[in-house]
Coordinates of N, CA, C and O and ligand atoms in Angstrom, one line a residue:
M83 N 18.6 25.7 41.6 CA 17.2 25.8 42.1 C 17.0 27.2 42.8 O 17.8 27.4 43.8
R84 N 16.1 28.0 42.4 CA 15.9 29.3 43.0 C 15.1 29.2 44.3 O 14.1 28.5 44.4
C85 N 15.5 30.0 45.3 CA 14.8 30.1 46.6 C 13.4 30.7 46.4 O 13.3 31.8 45.8
P86 N 12.4 30.1 46.9 CA 11.0 30.6 46.7 C 10.8 31.8 47.6 O 9.8 32.6 47.3
S87 N 11.6 32.1 48.5 CA 11.4 33.2 49.4 C 12.1 34.5 49.0 O 11.6 35.5 48.9
C88 N 13.4 34.3 48.7 CA 14.2 35.5 48.3 C 14.7 35.5 46.9 O 15.4 36.4 46.4
S89 N 14.5 34.4 46.1 CA 14.8 34.3 44.7 C 16.3 34.2 44.4 O 16.7 34.2 43.3
T90 N 17.1 34.0 45.4 CA 18.6 33.8 45.1 C 18.8 32.4 44.5 O 18.0 31.5 44.8
D91 N 19.8 32.2 43.7 CA 20.1 30.9 43.1 C 20.9 30.1 44.0 O 21.2 28.9 43.7
D92 N 21.4 30.6 45.0 CA 22.4 29.9 45.9 C 21.7 29.1 46.9 O 21.6 29.5 48.1
T93 N 21.3 27.9 46.5 CA 20.6 27.0 47.5 C 21.4 25.7 47.5 O 22.0 25.3 46.5
R94 N 21.3 24.9 48.6 CA 22.0 23.6 48.6 C 21.0 22.5 49.1 O 20.1 22.8 49.8
V95 N 21.4 21.3 48.8 CA 20.6 20.2 49.2 C 21.0 19.8 50.6 O 22.2 19.5 50.8
V96 N 20.1 19.7 51.5 CA 20.4 19.2 52.9 C 20.0 17.8 53.2 O 20.5 17.2 54.0
D97 N 19.1 17.3 52.4 CA 18.7 15.9 52.6 C 18.0 15.4 51.3 O 17.3 16.1 50.6
S98 N 18.3 14.1 50.9 CA 17.7 13.5 49.7 C 17.1 12.1 50.2 O 17.8 11.4 50.9
R99 N 15.9 11.8 49.7 CA 15.4 10.5 50.0 C 14.5 10.0 48.9 O 13.9 10.8 48.2
A100 N 14.5 8.7 48.7 CA 13.6 8.1 47.7 C 12.2 8.3 48.1 O 11.8 8.2 49.3
A101 N 11.3 8.6 47.1 CA 9.9 8.7 47.4 C 9.1 7.9 46.3 O 9.7 7.4 45.3
E102 N 7.9 7.7 46.5 CA 7.0 6.9 45.6 C 7.7 5.6 45.2 O 7.8 5.3 44.0
D103 N 8.1 4.8 46.2 CA 8.8 3.5 45.9 C 10.0 3.6 45.0 O 10.2 2.8 44.1
G104 N 10.7 4.7 45.1 CA 11.9 4.8 44.3 C 11.7 5.4 42.9 O 12.6 5.6 42.2
A105 N 10.5 5.8 42.6 CA 10.2 6.4 41.3 C 10.5 7.9 41.3 O 10.6 8.5 40.2
S106 N 10.7 8.4 42.4 CA 11.2 9.8 42.5 C 12.1 10.1 43.7 O 12.2 9.2 44.5
I107 N 12.8 11.2 43.7 CA 13.6 11.6 44.8 C 13.2 12.9 45.3 O 12.9 13.8 44.6
R108 N 13.1 12.9 46.7 CA 12.6 14.1 47.3 C 13.8 14.8 47.9 O 14.6 14.1 48.6
R109 N 14.0 16.1 47.7 CA 15.2 16.7 48.2 C 14.8 17.9 49.1 O 13.9 18.7 48.7
R110 N 15.4 18.0 50.3 CA 15.2 19.2 51.1 C 16.3 20.1 50.8 O 17.5 19.7 50.7
R111 N 16.0 21.4 50.5 CA 17.0 22.3 50.2 C 17.0 23.5 51.1 O 15.9 23.8 51.7
A112 N 18.1 24.2 51.3 CA 18.2 25.3 52.1 C 18.8 26.5 51.4 O 19.8 26.3 50.6
C113 N 18.3 27.7 51.5 CA 18.8 28.8 50.9 C 20.0 29.4 51.7 O 19.9 29.5 52.9
A114 N 21.1 29.7 50.9 CA 22.3 30.2 51.6 C 22.1 31.6 52.0 O 22.7 32.1 53.0
A115 N 21.2 32.3 51.4 CA 21.0 33.8 51.7 C 20.1 34.0 52.9 O 20.4 34.7 53.9
C116 N 18.8 33.4 52.8 CA 17.8 33.6 53.9 C 17.5 32.4 54.8 O 16.7 32.5 55.7
N117 N 18.2 31.3 54.4 CA 18.0 30.1 55.2 C 16.6 29.4 55.1 O 16.3 28.5 55.9
Q118 N 15.8 29.9 54.2 CA 14.5 29.3 53.9 C 14.7 27.8 53.5 O 15.7 27.5 52.7
R119 N 13.9 26.9 54.0 CA 14.0 25.5 53.5 C 12.8 25.2 52.7 O 11.7 25.6 52.9
F120 N 13.0 24.4 51.6 CA 11.9 24.0 50.7 C 12.2 22.6 50.1 O 13.4 22.1 50.3
T121 N 11.2 22.0 49.5 CA 11.4 20.6 49.0 C 11.2 20.6 47.5 O 10.4 21.3 46.9
T122 N 12.0 19.8 46.8 CA 11.9 19.6 45.4 C 11.8 18.1 45.1 O 12.2 17.3 45.9
F123 N 11.1 17.8 44.0 CA 11.0 16.4 43.6 C 11.7 16.2 42.3 O 11.6 17.0 41.4
E124 N 12.4 15.1 42.2 CA 13.1 14.7 40.9 C 12.4 13.5 40.4 O 12.4 12.5 41.1
R125 N 11.9 13.5 39.2 CA 11.2 12.4 38.6 C 11.7 12.1 37.2 O 12.1 13.0 36.5
L126 N 11.8 10.9 36.8 CA 12.2 10.5 35.5 C 11.3 11.0 34.4 O 10.1 10.9 34.6
E127 N 11.8 11.7 33.5 CA 11.0 12.2 32.4 C 10.9 11.1 31.3 O 11.9 10.8 30.6
E128 N 9.8 10.4 31.2 CA 9.7 9.3 30.3 C 9.0 9.7 29.0 O 7.8 9.4 28.8
V129 N 9.7 10.5 28.2 CA 9.1 10.9 26.9 C 9.7 10.0 25.8 O 10.9 9.9 25.7
P130 N 8.8 9.3 25.1 CA 9.3 8.5 24.0 C 9.9 9.4 22.9 O 9.4 10.4 22.6
L131 N 11.0 8.9 22.4 CA 11.7 9.6 21.3 C 11.3 9.0 20.0 O 11.5 7.8 19.8
Q132 N 10.7 9.8 19.1 CA 10.3 9.3 17.8 C 11.2 9.8 16.6 O 11.6 10.9 16.7
V133 N 11.3 8.9 15.7 CA 12.0 9.3 14.5 C 11.0 9.4 13.3 O 10.2 8.4 13.1
I134 N 10.9 10.5 12.7 CA 9.9 10.7 11.6 C 10.6 10.3 10.3 O 11.6 10.9 9.9
K135 N 10.1 9.2 9.7 CA 10.8 8.7 8.4 C 10.4 9.6 7.3 O 9.5 10.5 7.4
R136 N 11.1 9.5 6.2 CA 10.9 10.3 5.0 C 9.4 10.2 4.5 O 8.9 11.2 4.0
S137 N 8.8 9.1 4.7 CA 7.4 8.9 4.4 C 6.4 9.6 5.3 O 5.2 9.7 5.1
G138 N 7.0 10.1 6.4 CA 6.2 10.8 7.4 C 5.7 9.9 8.5 O 5.1 10.4 9.5
E139 N 6.1 8.6 8.4 CA 5.7 7.7 9.4 C 6.6 7.8 10.7 O 7.8 7.8 10.5
P140 N 6.0 7.9 11.9 CA 6.9 7.9 13.1 C 7.3 6.5 13.5 O 6.4 5.6 13.6
V141 N 8.5 6.3 13.9 CA 9.0 5.0 14.5 C 9.8 5.4 15.7 O 10.4 6.4 15.8
P142 N 9.8 4.4 16.7 CA 10.6 4.7 17.9 C 12.1 4.8 17.6 O 12.5 4.0 16.7
F143 N 12.8 5.7 18.2 CA 14.2 5.8 18.1 C 14.8 4.5 18.5 O 14.5 4.0 19.6
C144 N 15.8 4.0 17.7 CA 16.4 2.7 18.1 C 17.9 2.8 17.9 O 18.4 3.0 16.8
R145 N 18.6 2.7 19.0 CA 20.1 2.7 19.0 C 20.7 1.6 18.2 O 21.7 1.7 17.5
D146 N 20.0 0.4 18.3 CA 20.5 -0.8 17.6 C 20.6 -0.6 16.1 O 21.5 -1.1 15.5
K147 N 19.6 0.2 15.6 CA 19.6 0.4 14.2 C 20.8 1.2 13.8 O 21.4 1.0 12.7
I148 N 21.2 2.2 14.6 CA 22.4 3.0 14.3 C 23.6 2.1 14.4 O 24.5 2.2 13.5
V149 N 23.7 1.3 15.4 CA 24.9 0.4 15.6 C 25.0 -0.5 14.4 O 26.1 -0.7 13.9
H150 N 23.8 -1.0 13.9 CA 23.8 -1.9 12.8 C 24.3 -1.2 11.5 O 25.2 -1.7 10.8
G151 N 23.8 0.0 11.3 CA 24.3 0.8 10.1 C 25.7 1.1 10.2 O 26.5 1.0 9.2
L152 N 26.2 1.4 11.4 CA 27.6 1.7 11.6 C 28.5 0.5 11.4 O 29.5 0.6 10.7
S153 N 28.1 -0.7 11.9 CA 29.0 -1.8 11.7 C 29.0 -2.3 10.3 O 30.1 -2.7 9.8
S154 N 27.9 -2.1 9.5 CA 28.1 -2.5 8.1 C 28.9 -1.6 7.3 O 29.7 -1.9 6.4
A155 N 28.9 -0.3 7.7 CA 29.8 0.7 7.0 C 31.2 0.6 7.4 O 32.1 1.1 6.8
S156 N 31.5 -0.1 8.5 CA 32.8 -0.1 9.1 C 33.5 -1.4 9.0 O 34.5 -1.6 9.7
K157 N 33.0 -2.3 8.2 CA 33.6 -3.7 8.0 C 35.1 -3.5 7.7 O 35.5 -2.8 6.8
G158 N 36.0 -4.2 8.5 CA 37.4 -4.2 8.2 C 38.1 -2.9 8.6 O 39.3 -2.7 8.4
R159 N 37.4 -2.0 9.2 CA 38.0 -0.7 9.7 C 38.3 -0.8 11.2 O 37.7 -1.6 11.9
P160 N 39.3 -0.1 11.6 CA 39.8 -0.2 13.0 C 38.9 0.6 14.0 O 39.3 1.5 14.6
I161 N 37.6 0.2 14.1 CA 36.7 0.8 15.0 C 36.2 -0.3 16.0 O 35.8 -1.4 15.5
E162 N 36.2 0.0 17.3 CA 35.7 -1.0 18.3 C 34.2 -0.9 18.4 O 33.6 0.1 18.2
P163 N 33.6 -2.1 18.6 CA 32.1 -2.1 18.8 C 31.6 -1.1 19.9 O 30.5 -0.6 19.7
E164 N 32.5 -0.9 20.9 CA 32.0 0.0 22.0 C 31.9 1.5 21.4 O 31.1 2.3 21.9
Q165 N 32.7 1.8 20.4 CA 32.7 3.1 19.8 C 31.3 3.3 19.0 O 30.8 4.4 19.0
F166 N 30.8 2.2 18.4 CA 29.5 2.3 17.8 C 28.4 2.6 18.8 O 27.6 3.5 18.6
A167 N 28.5 1.9 20.0 CA 27.5 2.1 21.0 C 27.6 3.5 21.6 O 26.6 4.1 21.8
E168 N 28.8 4.0 21.8 CA 29.0 5.3 22.3 C 28.4 6.4 21.3 O 27.8 7.3 21.8
L169 N 28.7 6.1 20.1 CA 28.3 7.1 19.1 C 26.7 7.1 19.0 O 26.1 8.2 19.0
A170 N 26.1 5.9 19.1 CA 24.7 5.8 19.0 C 24.1 6.5 20.3 O 23.0 7.2 20.2
A171 N 24.7 6.3 21.4 CA 24.2 6.9 22.7 C 24.3 8.4 22.6 O 23.4 9.2 23.1
D172 N 25.4 8.9 22.0 CA 25.6 10.3 21.9 C 24.6 11.0 20.9 O 24.1 12.0 21.2
V173 N 24.3 10.2 19.9 CA 23.2 10.7 18.9 C 21.9 10.8 19.7 O 21.1 11.8 19.5
E174 N 21.6 9.8 20.5 CA 20.3 9.8 21.2 C 20.3 11.0 22.2 O 19.2 11.7 22.3
E175 N 21.4 11.2 22.9 CA 21.4 12.4 23.8 C 21.1 13.7 23.0 O 20.3 14.5 23.5
S176 N 21.8 13.9 21.9 CA 21.5 15.1 21.1 C 20.1 15.2 20.6 O 19.5 16.2 20.6
A177 N 19.6 14.0 20.2 CA 18.2 14.0 19.7 C 17.2 14.4 20.8 O 16.3 15.1 20.6
R178 N 17.4 13.9 22.0 CA 16.5 14.2 23.1 C 16.6 15.7 23.5 O 15.6 16.3 23.9
L179 N 17.7 16.4 23.2 CA 17.8 17.8 23.4 C 17.0 18.5 22.4 O 16.5 19.7 22.6
E180 N 16.7 17.9 21.2 CA 16.0 18.5 20.2 C 14.5 18.5 20.5 O 13.7 19.3 19.9
G181 N 14.0 17.6 21.4 CA 12.6 17.5 21.7 C 12.2 16.0 21.6 O 13.0 15.1 21.9
S182 N 10.9 15.8 21.4 CA 10.4 14.4 21.4 C 10.4 13.7 20.1 O 10.2 12.5 20.0
E183 N 10.8 14.5 19.0 CA 10.9 13.8 17.7 C 12.0 14.5 16.9 O 12.2 15.7 17.0
V184 N 12.6 13.6 16.0 CA 13.6 14.1 15.1 C 13.3 13.4 13.7 O 12.6 12.4 13.7
T185 N 13.8 14.0 12.7 CA 13.6 13.3 11.4 C 14.7 12.2 11.1 O 15.8 12.3 11.7
S186 N 14.4 11.3 10.3 CA 15.4 10.3 10.0 C 16.6 10.9 9.3 O 17.8 10.5 9.5
E187 N 16.4 12.0 8.6 CA 17.5 12.7 8.0 C 18.4 13.3 9.1 O 19.6 13.3 9.0
W188 N 17.8 13.9 10.1 CA 18.5 14.5 11.2 C 19.4 13.4 11.8 O 20.6 13.6 12.1
V189 N 18.9 12.2 12.1 CA 19.6 11.1 12.7 C 20.8 10.7 11.8 O 21.9 10.6 12.2
G190 N 20.5 10.6 10.5 CA 21.6 10.2 9.5 C 22.8 11.2 9.6 O 23.9 10.8 9.6
L191 N 22.4 12.5 9.6 CA 23.4 13.5 9.5 C 24.2 13.6 10.9 O 25.4 13.8 10.9
A192 N 23.5 13.3 12.0 CA 24.1 13.3 13.3 C 25.1 12.2 13.4 O 26.2 12.4 13.9
V193 N 24.7 11.0 12.8 CA 25.7 9.9 12.8 C 26.9 10.2 12.0 O 28.0 10.0 12.4
L194 N 26.6 10.8 10.8 CA 27.7 11.0 9.8 C 28.7 12.1 10.4 O 29.9 11.9 10.3
D195 N 28.1 13.1 11.1 CA 29.0 14.1 11.7 C 30.0 13.5 12.6 O 31.2 13.9 12.6
R196 N 29.6 12.5 13.4 CA 30.4 11.9 14.4 C 31.4 10.9 13.7 O 32.5 10.7 14.1
L197 N 30.8 10.2 12.7 CA 31.6 9.1 12.0 C 32.8 9.7 11.2 O 33.8 9.1 11.1
R198 N 32.6 10.9 10.7 CA 33.6 11.6 9.9 C 34.9 11.8 10.7 O 36.0 11.7 10.2
V199 N 34.7 12.1 12.0 CA 35.8 12.3 12.9 C 36.5 11.0 13.3 O 37.7 10.9 13.5
L200 N 35.7 9.9 13.3 CA 36.1 8.6 13.8 C 36.9 7.9 12.7 O 38.0 7.3 13.0
D201 N 36.3 7.8 11.5 CA 37.0 7.0 10.5 C 36.5 7.5 9.1 O 35.3 7.4 8.8
H202 N 37.5 7.9 8.2 CA 37.1 8.5 7.0 C 36.5 7.5 6.0 O 35.5 7.8 5.4
V203 N 37.0 6.3 5.9 CA 36.5 5.3 5.0 C 35.1 4.9 5.4 O 34.2 4.9 4.5
A204 N 34.9 4.6 6.7 CA 33.6 4.2 7.1 C 32.6 5.4 6.9 O 31.4 5.1 6.5
A205 N 33.0 6.6 7.1 CA 32.1 7.8 6.9 C 31.7 7.8 5.4 O 30.5 8.1 5.1
L206 N 32.6 7.6 4.5 CA 32.3 7.7 3.1 C 31.4 6.6 2.7 O 30.4 6.8 2.0
R207 N 31.6 5.4 3.2 CA 30.6 4.2 3.0 C 29.3 4.5 3.5 O 28.2 4.3 2.8
F208 N 29.2 5.0 4.8 CA 27.9 5.3 5.4 C 27.2 6.4 4.6 O 26.0 6.3 4.3
A209 N 27.9 7.4 4.2 CA 27.3 8.5 3.5 C 26.8 8.0 2.1 O 25.7 8.4 1.7
S210 N 27.5 7.1 1.5 CA 27.1 6.7 0.1 C 25.8 5.9 0.2 O 24.9 6.0 -0.6
V211 N 25.6 5.1 1.3 CA 24.4 4.4 1.5 C 23.3 5.4 2.0 O 22.2 5.4 1.4
Y212 N 23.6 6.1 3.0 CA 22.6 7.0 3.6 C 22.1 8.1 2.7 O 20.9 8.3 2.6
K213 N 23.1 8.7 2.0 CA 22.6 9.8 1.1 C 22.3 9.4 -0.3 O 21.8 10.2 -1.1
G214 N 22.5 8.1 -0.6 CA 22.1 7.5 -1.9 C 22.9 8.2 -3.0 O 22.4 8.7 -4.0
F215 N 24.3 8.1 -2.9 CA 25.1 8.7 -3.9 C 24.8 8.2 -5.3 O 24.7 7.0 -5.5
S216 N 24.7 9.1 -6.2 CA 24.4 8.6 -7.6 C 25.6 8.8 -8.6 O 25.7 8.1 -9.6
D217 N 26.5 9.8 -8.3 CA 27.7 9.9 -9.2 C 28.9 10.3 -8.4 O 28.8 10.6 -7.2
V218 N 30.0 10.4 -9.1 CA 31.3 10.6 -8.4 C 31.3 12.0 -7.7 O 32.0 12.1 -6.7
S219 N 30.6 13.0 -8.2 CA 30.6 14.3 -7.6 C 30.1 14.2 -6.1 O 30.5 15.0 -5.2
D220 N 29.1 13.3 -5.9 CA 28.6 13.1 -4.5 C 29.8 12.7 -3.6 O 29.8 13.1 -2.4
F221 N 30.6 11.7 -4.1 CA 31.7 11.3 -3.3 C 32.7 12.4 -3.1 O 33.2 12.6 -2.0
E222 N 32.9 13.2 -4.1 CA 33.8 14.4 -3.9 C 33.3 15.3 -2.9 O 34.1 15.8 -2.0
D223 N 32.0 15.6 -2.9 CA 31.5 16.5 -1.9 C 31.6 16.0 -0.5 O 32.0 16.7 0.4
E224 N 31.4 14.7 -0.4 CA 31.5 14.1 1.0 C 32.9 14.1 1.4 O 33.2 14.3 2.6
L225 N 33.8 13.8 0.5 CA 35.3 13.8 0.8 C 35.7 15.2 1.4 O 36.5 15.2 2.3
S226 N 35.2 16.2 0.8 CA 35.6 17.6 1.3 C 35.1 17.8 2.7 O 35.7 18.4 3.5
L227 N 33.9 17.3 3.0 CA 33.3 17.4 4.3 C 34.2 16.6 5.3 O 34.4 17.1 6.4
I228 N 34.6 15.4 4.9 CA 35.4 14.6 5.7 C 36.8 15.3 6.0 O 37.2 15.3 7.2
K229 N 37.3 15.8 5.0 CA 38.6 16.5 5.2 C 38.5 17.7 6.1 O 39.3 17.9 7.0
R230 N 37.4 18.4 6.0 CA 37.1 19.6 6.9 C 36.9 19.1 8.3 O 37.5 19.6 9.3
A231 N 36.2 17.9 8.5 CA 36.0 17.4 9.8 C 37.3 16.9 10.5 O 37.5 17.1 11.7
S232 N 38.2 16.4 9.7 CA 39.5 16.0 10.3 C 40.4 17.2 10.6 O 41.2 17.1 11.5
L233 N 40.2 18.3 9.9 CA 40.9 19.5 10.3 C 40.4 20.0 11.7 O 41.2 20.3 12.6
V234 N 39.1 20.0 11.8 CA 38.5 20.4 13.1 C 39.0 19.5 14.2 O 39.4 19.9 15.3
K235 N 39.1 18.2 13.9 CA 39.6 17.2 14.9 C 41.0 17.5 15.4 O 41.3 17.5 16.6
R236 N 41.9 17.9 14.4 CA 43.3 18.2 14.8 C 43.4 19.4 15.6 O 44.2 19.5 16.5
E237 N 42.5 20.4 15.4 CA 42.6 21.7 16.1 C 42.0 21.5 17.5 O 42.6 22.0 18.5
T238 N 40.9 20.8 17.6 CA 40.3 20.6 19.0 C 40.0 19.1 19.2 O 39.0 18.6 18.8
P239 N 41.0 18.5 19.8 CA 40.9 17.0 20.0 C 39.7 16.7 20.9 O 39.5 17.4 21.9
V240 N 38.9 15.7 20.5 CA 37.7 15.3 21.3 C 38.2 14.4 22.5 O 38.9 13.4 22.2
P241 N 38.0 14.8 23.7 CA 38.4 13.9 24.8 C 37.7 12.6 24.8 O 36.5 12.5 24.6
S242 N 38.5 11.5 24.9 CA 37.9 10.2 24.9 C 37.4 9.8 26.3 O 38.1 9.8 27.3
T243 N 36.1 9.7 26.4 CA 35.5 9.4 27.7 C 35.0 8.0 27.8 O 34.6 7.4 26.9
Ligands
ZN234 ZN1 16.3 32.6 50.2

């Protein structure tokens, strides 16, 4: 947070307290350079996230739908239910960075990008449903993407959080 008096970025929080019945937080800040004190408010940004379907119809983003799609693609595969939930939460985080809406295609590809690294067989099944594979060359194309994703994984291991 920049100091309103001298514009330096070096400011620190000296006091925080809940305001508006806990709906926001009020922070007193002090500038390290000129010692100016000022107040900031932190408030929850409640922007609904919409998914635009192929038909153009907007529907609310739903993590459960992603988890459902993942679990049917992952039957019999060594993936824990928590990993589905983590993946869905991660996709939601990325989607919110994109803005207030994403396309259903964007969501499908975001899921697939992450699933490729997690489990090859599940990724192939998910892709065949999601992309609507019509012949064997579609499977071959997806397989090469999966192989590329696993190379990336080997070079830069994703930390498990
Ligand atoms: Zn200052």
